[in-house]
Coordinates of C-alpha atoms in Angstrom, one line a residue:
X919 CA 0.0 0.0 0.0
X920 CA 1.1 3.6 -0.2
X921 CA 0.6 4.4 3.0
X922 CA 3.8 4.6 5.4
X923 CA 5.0 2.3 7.6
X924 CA 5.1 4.8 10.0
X925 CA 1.5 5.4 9.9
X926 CA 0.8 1.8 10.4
X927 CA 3.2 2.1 13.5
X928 CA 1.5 4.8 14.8
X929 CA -1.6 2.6 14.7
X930 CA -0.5 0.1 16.7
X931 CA 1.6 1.6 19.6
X932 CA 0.3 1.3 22.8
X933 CA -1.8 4.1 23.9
X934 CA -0.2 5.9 27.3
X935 CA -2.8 5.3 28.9
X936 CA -4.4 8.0 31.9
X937 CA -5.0 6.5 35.0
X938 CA -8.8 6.6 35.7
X939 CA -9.9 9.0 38.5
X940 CA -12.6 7.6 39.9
X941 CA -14.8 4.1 40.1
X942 CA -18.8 5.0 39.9
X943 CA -22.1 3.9 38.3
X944 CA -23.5 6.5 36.5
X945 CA -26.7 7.5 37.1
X946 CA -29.5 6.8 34.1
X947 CA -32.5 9.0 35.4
X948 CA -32.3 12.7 35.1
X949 CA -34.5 13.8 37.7
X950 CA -31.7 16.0 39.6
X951 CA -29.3 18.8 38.0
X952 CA -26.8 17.6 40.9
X953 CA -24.7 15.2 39.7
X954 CA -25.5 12.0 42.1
X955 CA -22.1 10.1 41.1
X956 CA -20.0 12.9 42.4
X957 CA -21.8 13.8 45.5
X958 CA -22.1 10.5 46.6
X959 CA -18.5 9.0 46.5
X960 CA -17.6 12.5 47.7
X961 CA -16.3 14.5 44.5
X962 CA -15.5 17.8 43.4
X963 CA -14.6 19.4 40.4
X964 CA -11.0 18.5 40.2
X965 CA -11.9 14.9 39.6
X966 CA -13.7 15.9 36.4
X967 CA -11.4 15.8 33.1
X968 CA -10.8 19.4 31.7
X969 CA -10.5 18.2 28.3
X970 CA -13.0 15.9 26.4
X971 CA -12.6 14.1 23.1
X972 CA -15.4 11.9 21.6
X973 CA -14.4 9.8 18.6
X974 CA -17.7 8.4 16.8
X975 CA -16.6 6.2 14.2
X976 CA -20.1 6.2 12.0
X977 CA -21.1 2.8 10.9
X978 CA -18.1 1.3 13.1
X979 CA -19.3 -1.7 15.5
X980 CA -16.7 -4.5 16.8
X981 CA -16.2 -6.0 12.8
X982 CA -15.2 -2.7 11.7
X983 CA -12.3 -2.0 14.0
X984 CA -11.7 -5.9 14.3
X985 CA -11.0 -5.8 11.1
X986 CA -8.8 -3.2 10.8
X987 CA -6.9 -4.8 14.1
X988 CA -6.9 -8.5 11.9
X989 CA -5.5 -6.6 8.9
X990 CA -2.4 -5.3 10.5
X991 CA -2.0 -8.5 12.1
X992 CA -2.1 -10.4 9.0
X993 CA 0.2 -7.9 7.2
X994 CA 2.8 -7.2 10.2
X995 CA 6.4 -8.7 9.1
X996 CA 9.3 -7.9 11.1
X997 CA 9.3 -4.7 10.3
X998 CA 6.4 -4.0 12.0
X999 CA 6.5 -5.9 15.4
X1000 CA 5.2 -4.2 18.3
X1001 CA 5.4 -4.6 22.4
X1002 CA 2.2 -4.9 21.8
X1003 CA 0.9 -8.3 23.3
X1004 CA -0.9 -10.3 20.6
X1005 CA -1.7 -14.0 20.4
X1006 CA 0.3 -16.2 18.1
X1007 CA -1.5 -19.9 16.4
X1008 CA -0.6 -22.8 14.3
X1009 CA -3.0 -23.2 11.6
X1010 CA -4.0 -26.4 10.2
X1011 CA -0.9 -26.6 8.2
X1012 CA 1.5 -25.9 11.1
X1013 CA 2.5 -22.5 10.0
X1014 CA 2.5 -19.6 12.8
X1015 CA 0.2 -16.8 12.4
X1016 CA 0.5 -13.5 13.7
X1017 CA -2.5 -12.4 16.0
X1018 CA -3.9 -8.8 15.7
X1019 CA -2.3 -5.5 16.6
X1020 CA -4.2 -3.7 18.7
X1021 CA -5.5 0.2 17.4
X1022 CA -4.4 2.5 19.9
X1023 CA -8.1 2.9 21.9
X1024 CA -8.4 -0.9 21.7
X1025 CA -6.3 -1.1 25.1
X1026 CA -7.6 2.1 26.5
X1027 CA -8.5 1.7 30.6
X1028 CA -12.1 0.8 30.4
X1029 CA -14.3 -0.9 27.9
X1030 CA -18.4 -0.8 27.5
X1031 CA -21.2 -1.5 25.1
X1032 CA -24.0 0.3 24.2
X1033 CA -27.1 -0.8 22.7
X1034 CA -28.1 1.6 19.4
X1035 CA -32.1 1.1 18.5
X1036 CA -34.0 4.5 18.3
X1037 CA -37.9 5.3 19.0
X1038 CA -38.8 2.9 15.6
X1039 CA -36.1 1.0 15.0
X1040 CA -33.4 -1.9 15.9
X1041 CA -31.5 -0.8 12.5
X1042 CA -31.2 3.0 12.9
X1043 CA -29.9 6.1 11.5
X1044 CA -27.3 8.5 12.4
X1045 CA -29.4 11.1 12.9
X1046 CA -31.1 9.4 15.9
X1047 CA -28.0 7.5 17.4
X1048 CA -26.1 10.8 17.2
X1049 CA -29.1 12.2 19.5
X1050 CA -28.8 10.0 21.5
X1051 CA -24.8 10.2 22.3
X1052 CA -25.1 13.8 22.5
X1053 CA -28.4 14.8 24.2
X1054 CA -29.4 11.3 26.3
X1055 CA -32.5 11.1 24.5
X1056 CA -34.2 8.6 21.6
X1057 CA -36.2 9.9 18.4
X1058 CA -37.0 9.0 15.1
X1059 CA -34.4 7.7 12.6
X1060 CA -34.0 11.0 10.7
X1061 CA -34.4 13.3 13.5
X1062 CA -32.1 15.6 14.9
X1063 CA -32.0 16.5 18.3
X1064 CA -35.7 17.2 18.5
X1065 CA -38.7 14.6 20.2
X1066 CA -41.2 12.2 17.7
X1067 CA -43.2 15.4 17.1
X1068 CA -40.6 17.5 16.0
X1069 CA -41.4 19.9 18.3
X1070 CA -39.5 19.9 21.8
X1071 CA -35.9 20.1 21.4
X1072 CA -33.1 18.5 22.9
X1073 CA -30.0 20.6 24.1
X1074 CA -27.0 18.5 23.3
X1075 CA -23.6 18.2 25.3
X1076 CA -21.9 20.5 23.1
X1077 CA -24.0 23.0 23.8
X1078 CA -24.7 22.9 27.5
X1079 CA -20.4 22.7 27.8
X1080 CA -20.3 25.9 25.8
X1081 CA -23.1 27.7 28.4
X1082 CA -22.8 26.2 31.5
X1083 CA -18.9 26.2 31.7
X1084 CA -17.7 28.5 28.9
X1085 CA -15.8 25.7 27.2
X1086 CA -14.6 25.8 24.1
X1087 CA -16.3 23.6 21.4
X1088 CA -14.7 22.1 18.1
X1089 CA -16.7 19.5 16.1
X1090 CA -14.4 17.6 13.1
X1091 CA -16.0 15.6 10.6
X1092 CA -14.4 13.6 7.3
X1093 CA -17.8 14.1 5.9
X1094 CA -20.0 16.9 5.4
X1095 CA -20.2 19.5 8.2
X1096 CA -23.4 19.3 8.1
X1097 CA -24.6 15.9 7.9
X1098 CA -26.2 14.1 10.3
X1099 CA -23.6 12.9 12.8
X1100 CA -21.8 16.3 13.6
X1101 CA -25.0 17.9 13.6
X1102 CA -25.9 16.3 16.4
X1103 CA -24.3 18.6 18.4
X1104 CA -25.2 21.7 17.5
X1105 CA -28.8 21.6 15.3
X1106 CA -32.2 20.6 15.8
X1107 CA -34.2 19.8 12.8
X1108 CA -37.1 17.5 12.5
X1109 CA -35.3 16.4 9.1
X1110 CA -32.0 15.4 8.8
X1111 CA -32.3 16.1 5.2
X1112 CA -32.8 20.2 6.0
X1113 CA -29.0 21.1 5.3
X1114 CA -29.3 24.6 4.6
X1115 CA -31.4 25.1 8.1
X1116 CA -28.5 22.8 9.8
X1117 CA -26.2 24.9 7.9
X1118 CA -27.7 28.1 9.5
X1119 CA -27.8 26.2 13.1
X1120 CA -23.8 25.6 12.6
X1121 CA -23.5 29.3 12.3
X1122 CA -25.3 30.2 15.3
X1123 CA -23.6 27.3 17.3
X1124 CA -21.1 30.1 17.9
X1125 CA -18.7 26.9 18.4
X1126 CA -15.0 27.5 18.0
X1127 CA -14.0 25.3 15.8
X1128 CA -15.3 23.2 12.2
X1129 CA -13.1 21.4 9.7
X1130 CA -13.4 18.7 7.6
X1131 CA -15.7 18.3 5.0
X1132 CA -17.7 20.8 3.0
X1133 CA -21.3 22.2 3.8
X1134 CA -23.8 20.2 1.6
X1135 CA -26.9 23.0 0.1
X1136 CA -24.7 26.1 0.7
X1137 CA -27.2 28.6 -0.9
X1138 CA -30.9 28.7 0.6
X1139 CA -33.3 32.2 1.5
X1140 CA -31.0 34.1 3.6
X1141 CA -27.9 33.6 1.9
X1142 CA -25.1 32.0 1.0
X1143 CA -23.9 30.0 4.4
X1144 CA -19.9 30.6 3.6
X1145 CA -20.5 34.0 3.4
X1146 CA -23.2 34.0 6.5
X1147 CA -20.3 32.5 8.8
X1148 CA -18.0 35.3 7.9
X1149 CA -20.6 38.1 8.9
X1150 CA -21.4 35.7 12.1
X1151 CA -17.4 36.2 12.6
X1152 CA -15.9 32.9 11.7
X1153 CA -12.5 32.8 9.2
X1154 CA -13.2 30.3 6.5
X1155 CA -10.5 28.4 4.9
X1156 CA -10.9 26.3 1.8
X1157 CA -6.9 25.6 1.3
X1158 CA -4.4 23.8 3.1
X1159 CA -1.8 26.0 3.6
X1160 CA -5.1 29.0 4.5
X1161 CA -5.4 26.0 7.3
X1162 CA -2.3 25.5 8.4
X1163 CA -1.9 28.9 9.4
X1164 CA -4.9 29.4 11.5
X1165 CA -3.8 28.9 15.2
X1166 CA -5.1 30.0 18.6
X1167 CA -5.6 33.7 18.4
X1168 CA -8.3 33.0 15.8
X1169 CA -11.0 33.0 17.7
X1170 CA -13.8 31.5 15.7
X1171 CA -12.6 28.7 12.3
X1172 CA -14.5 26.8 10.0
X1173 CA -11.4 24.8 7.7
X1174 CA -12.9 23.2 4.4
X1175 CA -10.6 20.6 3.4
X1176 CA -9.3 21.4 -0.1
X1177 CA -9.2 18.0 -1.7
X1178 CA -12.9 17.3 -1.6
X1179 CA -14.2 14.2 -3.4
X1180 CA -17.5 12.0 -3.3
X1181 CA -20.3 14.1 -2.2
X1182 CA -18.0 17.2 -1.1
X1183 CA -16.4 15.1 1.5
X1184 CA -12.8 14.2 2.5
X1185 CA -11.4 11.4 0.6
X1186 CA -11.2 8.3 1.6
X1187 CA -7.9 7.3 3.0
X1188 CA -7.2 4.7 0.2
X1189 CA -7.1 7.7 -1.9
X1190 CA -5.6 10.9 0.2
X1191 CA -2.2 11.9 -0.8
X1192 CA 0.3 11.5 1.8
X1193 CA 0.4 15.5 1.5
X1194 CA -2.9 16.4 2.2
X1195 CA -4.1 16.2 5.5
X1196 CA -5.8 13.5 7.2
X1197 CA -8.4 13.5 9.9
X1198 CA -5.6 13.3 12.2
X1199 CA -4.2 16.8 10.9
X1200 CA -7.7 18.3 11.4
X1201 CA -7.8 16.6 15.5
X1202 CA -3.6 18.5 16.2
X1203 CA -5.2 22.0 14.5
X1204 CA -8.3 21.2 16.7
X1205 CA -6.6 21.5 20.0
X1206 CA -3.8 24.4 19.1
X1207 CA -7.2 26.3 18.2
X1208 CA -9.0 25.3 21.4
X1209 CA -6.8 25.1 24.1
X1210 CA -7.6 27.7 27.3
X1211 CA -7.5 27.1 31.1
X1212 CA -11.3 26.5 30.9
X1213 CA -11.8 23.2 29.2
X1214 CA -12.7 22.1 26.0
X1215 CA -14.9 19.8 24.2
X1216 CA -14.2 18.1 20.3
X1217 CA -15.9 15.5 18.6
X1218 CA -14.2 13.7 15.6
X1219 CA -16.3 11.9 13.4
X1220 CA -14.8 8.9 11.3
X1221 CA -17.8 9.5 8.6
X1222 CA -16.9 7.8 5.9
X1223 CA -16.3 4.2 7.5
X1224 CA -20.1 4.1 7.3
X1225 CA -20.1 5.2 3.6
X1226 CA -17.5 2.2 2.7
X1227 CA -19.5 0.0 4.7
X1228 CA -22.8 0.9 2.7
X1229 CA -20.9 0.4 -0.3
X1230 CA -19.6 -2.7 1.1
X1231 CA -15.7 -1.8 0.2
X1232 CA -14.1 -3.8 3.0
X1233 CA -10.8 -2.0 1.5
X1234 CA -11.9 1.1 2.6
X1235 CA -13.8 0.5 5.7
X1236 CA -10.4 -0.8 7.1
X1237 CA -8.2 2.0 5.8
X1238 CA -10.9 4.7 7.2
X1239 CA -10.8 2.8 10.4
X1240 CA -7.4 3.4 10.9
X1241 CA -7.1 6.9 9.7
X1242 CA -9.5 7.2 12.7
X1243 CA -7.4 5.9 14.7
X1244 CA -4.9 8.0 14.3
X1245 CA -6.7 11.1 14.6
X1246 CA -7.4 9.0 18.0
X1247 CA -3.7 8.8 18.7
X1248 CA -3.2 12.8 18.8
X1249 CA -5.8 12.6 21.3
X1250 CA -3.6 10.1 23.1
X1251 CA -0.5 12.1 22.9
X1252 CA -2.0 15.5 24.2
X1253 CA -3.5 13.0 27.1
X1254 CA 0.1 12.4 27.9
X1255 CA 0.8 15.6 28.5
X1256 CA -2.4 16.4 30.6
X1257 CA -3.1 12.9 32.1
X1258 CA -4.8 14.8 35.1
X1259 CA -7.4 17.1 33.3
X1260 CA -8.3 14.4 30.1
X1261 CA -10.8 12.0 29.1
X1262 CA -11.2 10.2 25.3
X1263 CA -14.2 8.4 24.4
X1264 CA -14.3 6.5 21.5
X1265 CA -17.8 4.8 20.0
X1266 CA -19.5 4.6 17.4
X1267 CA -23.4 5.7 16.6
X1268 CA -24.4 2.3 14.9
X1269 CA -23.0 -0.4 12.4
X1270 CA -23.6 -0.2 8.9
X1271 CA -23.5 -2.9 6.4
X1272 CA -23.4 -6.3 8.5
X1273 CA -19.7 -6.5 8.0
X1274 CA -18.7 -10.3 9.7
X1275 CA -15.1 -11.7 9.3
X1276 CA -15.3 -15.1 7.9
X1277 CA -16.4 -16.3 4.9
X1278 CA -18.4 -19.6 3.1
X1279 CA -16.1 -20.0 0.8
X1280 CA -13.2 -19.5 2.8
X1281 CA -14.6 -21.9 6.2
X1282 CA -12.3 -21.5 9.1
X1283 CA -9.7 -19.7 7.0
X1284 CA -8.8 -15.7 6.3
X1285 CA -6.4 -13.9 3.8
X1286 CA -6.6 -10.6 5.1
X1287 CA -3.7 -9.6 3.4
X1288 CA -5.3 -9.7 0.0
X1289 CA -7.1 -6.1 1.1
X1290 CA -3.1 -4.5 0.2
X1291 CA -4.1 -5.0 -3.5
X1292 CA -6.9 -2.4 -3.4
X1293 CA -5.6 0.5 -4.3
X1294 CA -8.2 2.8 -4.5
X1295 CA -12.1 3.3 -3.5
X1296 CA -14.9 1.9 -4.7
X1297 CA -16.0 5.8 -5.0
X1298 CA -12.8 6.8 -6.8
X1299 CA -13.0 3.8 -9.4
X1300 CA -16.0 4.4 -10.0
X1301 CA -15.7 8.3 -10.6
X1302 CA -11.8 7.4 -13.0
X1303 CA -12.9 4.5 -14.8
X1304 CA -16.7 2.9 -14.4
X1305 CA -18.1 6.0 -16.0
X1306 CA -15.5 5.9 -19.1
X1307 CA -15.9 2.6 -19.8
X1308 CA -19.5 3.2 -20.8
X1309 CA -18.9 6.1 -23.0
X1310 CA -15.9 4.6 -24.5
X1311 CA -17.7 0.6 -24.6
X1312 CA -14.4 -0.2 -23.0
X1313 CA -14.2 -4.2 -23.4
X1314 CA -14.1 -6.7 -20.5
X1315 CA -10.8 -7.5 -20.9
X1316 CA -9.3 -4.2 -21.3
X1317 CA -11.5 -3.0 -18.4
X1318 CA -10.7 -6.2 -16.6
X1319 CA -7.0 -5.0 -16.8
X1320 CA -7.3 -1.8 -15.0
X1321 CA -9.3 -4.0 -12.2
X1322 CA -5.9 -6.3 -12.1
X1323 CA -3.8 -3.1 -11.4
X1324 CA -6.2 -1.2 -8.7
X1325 CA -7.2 -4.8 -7.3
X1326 CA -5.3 -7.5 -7.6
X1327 CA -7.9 -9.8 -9.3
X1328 CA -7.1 -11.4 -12.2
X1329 CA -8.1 -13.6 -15.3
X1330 CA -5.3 -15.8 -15.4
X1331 CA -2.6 -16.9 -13.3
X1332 CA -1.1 -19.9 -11.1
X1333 CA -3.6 -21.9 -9.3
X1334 CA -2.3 -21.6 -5.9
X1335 CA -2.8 -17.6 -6.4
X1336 CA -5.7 -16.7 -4.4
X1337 CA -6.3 -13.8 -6.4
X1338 CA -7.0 -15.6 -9.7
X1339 CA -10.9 -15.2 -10.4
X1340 CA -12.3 -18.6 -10.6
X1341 CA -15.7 -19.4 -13.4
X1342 CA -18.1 -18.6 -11.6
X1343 CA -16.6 -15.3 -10.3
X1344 CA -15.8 -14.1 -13.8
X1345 CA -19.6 -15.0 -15.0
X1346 CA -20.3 -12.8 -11.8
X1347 CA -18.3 -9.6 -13.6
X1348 CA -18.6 -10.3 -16.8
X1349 CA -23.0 -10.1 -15.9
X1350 CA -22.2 -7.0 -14.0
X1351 CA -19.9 -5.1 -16.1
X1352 CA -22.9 -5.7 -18.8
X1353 CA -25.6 -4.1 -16.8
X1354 CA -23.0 -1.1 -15.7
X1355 CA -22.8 0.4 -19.5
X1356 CA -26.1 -0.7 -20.7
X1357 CA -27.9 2.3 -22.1
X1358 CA -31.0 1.3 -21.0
X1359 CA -33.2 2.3 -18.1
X1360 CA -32.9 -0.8 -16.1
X1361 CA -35.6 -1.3 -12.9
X1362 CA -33.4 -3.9 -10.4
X1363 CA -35.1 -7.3 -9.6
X1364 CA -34.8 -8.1 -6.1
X1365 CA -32.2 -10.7 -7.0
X1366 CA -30.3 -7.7 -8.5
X1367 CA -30.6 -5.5 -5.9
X1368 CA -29.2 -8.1 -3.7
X1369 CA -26.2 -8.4 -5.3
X1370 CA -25.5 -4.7 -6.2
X1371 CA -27.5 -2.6 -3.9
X1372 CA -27.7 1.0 -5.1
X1373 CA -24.0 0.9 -6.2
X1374 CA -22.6 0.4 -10.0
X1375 CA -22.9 -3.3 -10.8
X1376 CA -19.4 -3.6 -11.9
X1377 CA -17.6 -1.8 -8.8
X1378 CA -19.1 -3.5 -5.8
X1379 CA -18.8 -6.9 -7.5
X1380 CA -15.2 -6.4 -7.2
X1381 CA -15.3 -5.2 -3.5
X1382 CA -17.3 -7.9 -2.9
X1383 CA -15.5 -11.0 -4.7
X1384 CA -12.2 -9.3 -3.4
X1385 CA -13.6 -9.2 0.2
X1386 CA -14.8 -12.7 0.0
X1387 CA -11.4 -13.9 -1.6
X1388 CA -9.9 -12.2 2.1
X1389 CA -12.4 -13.9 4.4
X1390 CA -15.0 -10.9 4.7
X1391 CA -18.1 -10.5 3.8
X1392 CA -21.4 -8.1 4.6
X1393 CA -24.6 -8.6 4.7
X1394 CA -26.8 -5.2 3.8
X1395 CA -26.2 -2.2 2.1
X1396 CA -27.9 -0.3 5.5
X1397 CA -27.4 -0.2 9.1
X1398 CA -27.6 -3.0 11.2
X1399 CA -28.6 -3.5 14.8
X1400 CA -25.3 -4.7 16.7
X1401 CA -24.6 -2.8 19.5
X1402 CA -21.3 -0.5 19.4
X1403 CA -18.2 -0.5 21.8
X1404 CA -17.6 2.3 23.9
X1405 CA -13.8 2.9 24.8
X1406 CA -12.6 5.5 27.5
X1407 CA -9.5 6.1 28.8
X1408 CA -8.4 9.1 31.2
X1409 CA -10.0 10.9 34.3
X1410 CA -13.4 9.1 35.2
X1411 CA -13.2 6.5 32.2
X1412 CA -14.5 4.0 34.5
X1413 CA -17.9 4.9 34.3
X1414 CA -17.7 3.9 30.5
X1415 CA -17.3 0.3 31.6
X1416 CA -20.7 -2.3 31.4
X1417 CA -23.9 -2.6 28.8
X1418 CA -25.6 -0.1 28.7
X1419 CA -28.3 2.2 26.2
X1420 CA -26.4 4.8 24.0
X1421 CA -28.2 7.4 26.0
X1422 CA -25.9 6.8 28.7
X1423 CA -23.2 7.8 27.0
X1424 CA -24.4 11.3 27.7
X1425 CA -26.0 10.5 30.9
X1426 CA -22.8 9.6 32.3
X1427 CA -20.9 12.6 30.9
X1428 CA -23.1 15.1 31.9
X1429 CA -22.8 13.6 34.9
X1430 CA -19.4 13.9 35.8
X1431 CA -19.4 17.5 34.4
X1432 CA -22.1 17.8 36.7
X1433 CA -24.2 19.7 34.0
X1434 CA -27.5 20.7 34.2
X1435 CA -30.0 18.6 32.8

């Protein structure tokens, strides 16, 4: 892969972990505005963190990081042994395998789950999970931060940091500001779907800090949002370099990352230059802007590990995964520095796609290395090459070529090559490649939609036979109803331990902030 050994190093080191500062249940009911965990073991404010990062990874359940832990396992080599302990096996041929390599929240001091159904679903959205993590309350897939009705809203933790304490706020997202998870702590809007009105909500946040990626429905009755955010006071920055030189005495920041792709979001990590910054870069500006002696508050979405996951690009799911966790790992490293005053939380709203490691047609067995082949995104391929082979009428075996070089999969080759297609997977291309440059309208059986989704025929028939080939598979092209983990590490982490509703997440927060609510 292009990526650096370094990044994968960074990956897997050990997290220096905070030790917790205190051991309590946190209270579910909201029926006081006094924190109960802190007056009863005895508390005061100096056992609360100063600093709080939350870390949603959208989509990502124990499969999606799982697999991105099995992946580096399956690739490490000398070169990239770690202290890290991880358990070694004989397979059925005697051979020794190398167990997984840990991401860096995957040892953090305390471990929970959280259950994700919403008011009228077991397989919900991320506009009602999101509500839930950030205001303690359940709605309506498609809902933000507002009740059933759409009428009594919800103030979120964000908001009530930025009030009751004067924190500072910064919300990061590798998707659109304004989409459904990041505006979850700032807008309420009976439809996730209302952008521009989300967009407008963002601006009156008054927040500190936005980056990532670009507003979706800029223009709407009272103006053009960009220019609205500048009049509100905010600097917006649509280059790099514009980026890199904001820092702490601006007071107010909206960064729109300049290589945009699918959908006016940040790329996916299979395709971001090694020069353009990754989430990571976005989480480092993130604290130089918000840093003060009164506390701060960031959430860092991992958005597109649910758009890979729809797609079902097991490729990308991974690589997004662990560009999350290294934007996790700056977190980790400013923790070192103030392992009095900070707590990380890392979860995610739901998971998307049914991602499972293991395989029919590979039984007991996984090849998780043959994800280094892929060398670009579903979303990319699709954009550079599915949409010229139909004005061009590109031919099978020319396209079948490119699919060799960005994949690994090919027509011919030794047997024992696990990336040779076999029959019946080359039927399975050659049937989608002819519906993707068809001319005709075509209305997808439910056999067809089963095997392609709302996705070009040709593209996710590669993700998939390549994800089968390594041992993965998926089961939907939607969310699923698996509950999420819920890492924590740093002062009062403990709490984040047990099974619990995704409410709690905020119920126990709030909590130890001893917020009103």
């Amino acid at each position: 892969m292009k990526k650096t050994i370094a990044l994968l190093l960074s990956l897997t080191t050990a997290a220096g972990a905070a030790v917790c500062g205190f051991s309590a249940n946190a209270a579910s009911e909201k029926d006081s505005t006094i924190s109960p965990v802190l007056v009863n073991n005895n508390l005061n404010q100096q056992d609360a963190p100063k600093y709080v990062f939350m870390f949603i990874g959208d989509g990502m359940s124990y499969p999606q990081f799982q697999a991105a832990s099995d992946y580096l396992g399956a690739i490490a080599d000398g070169d990239y042994e770690q202290a890290l302990p991880s358990v070694s096996y004989a397979d059925r041929n005697g051979a020794i395998l190398n167990g997984p390599k840990e991401l860096c929240f995957m040892n953090f001091e305390a471990a929970g789950s959280a259950v994700t159904y919403d008011a009228c679903s077991f397989a919900p959205d991320s506009a009602s999970t999101a509500t839930s993590i950030a205001t303690g309350e359940k709605t309506y897939s498609g809902m933000i931060n507002v009740d059933i009705t759409g009428k009594e809203e919800f103030e979120t933790i964000a908001e009530k940091l930025h009030s009751q304490k004067d924190w500072k706020v910064g919300i990061i997202s590798s998707v659109n500001l304004n989409h459904a998870t990041p505006a979850a702590f700032y807008a309420h809007q009976a439809s996730r779907n209302d952008y521009y009105e989300i967009g407008l909500e963002l601006i009156e946040s008054d927040f500190e800090y936005f980056a990532g990626g670009a507003l979706k429905s800029v223009d709407g009755d009272e103006g053009n949002l960009y220019e609205l955010a500048e009049d509100a006071g905010y600097k917006v920055t649509y280059t790099q370099e514009d980026a890199e030189k904001i820092d702490r005495f601006d007071e107010k920041v909206i960064l729109i990352d300049e290589h945009l792709a699918d959908s006016d979001a940040m790329e996916y990590e299979l395709d971001r230059d090694e020069d353009n910054w990754a989430l990571a870069d976005y989480v480092a500006k993130g604290i130089e802007v918000l840093d003060n002696d009164k506390g701060f508050f960031m959430m860092c979405e991992g958005g597109k590990i649910d758009w890979a996951c729809h797609a079902n690009d097991a490729g990308s799911t991974v690589f997004d995964t662990l560009a999350l966790a290294d934007a996790v790992q700056v977190a980790v490293d400013f923790a070192e520095e103030h392992p009095d005053e900070t707590l990380i939380i890392v979860t995610g709203d739901h998971e998307t796609g049914g991602l499972t490691i293991g395989f029919a047609g590979t039984d007991y067995d996984t090849y998780l290395d043959c994800l280094t082949n892929q060398k670009i995104s579903y979303a990319q391929f699709d954009e550079q090459y599915v949409a010229s082979y139909k004005e061009n009428r590109t031919s099978f075996e020319d396209a079948m070529a490119n699919v060799e070089e960005l994949f690994g999969l090919k027509l011919e080759g030794d047997d024992d090559d696990r990336l040779v297609l076999t029959d019946y997977e080359v039927q399975r291309l050659k049937d989608a490649y002819e519906l993707a440059i068809s001319d005709d309208e075509i209305e997808y059986t439910e056999e067809q939609y089963v095997l392609y989704g709302t996705y070009n025929p040709f593209s996710v028939t590669i993700t998939h036979i390549l994800n089968n080939k390594a041992g993965i598979d998926f089961t939907s092209y939607s969310h699923t109803g698996l509950p999420v983990a819920v890492f924590a590490d740093g002062v009062g982490c403990e709490v984040f331990n047990g099974y619990y509703d995704n409410t709690d997440i905020f119920n126990k927060l709030a909590t130890m902030l001893d917020l009103k609510y």
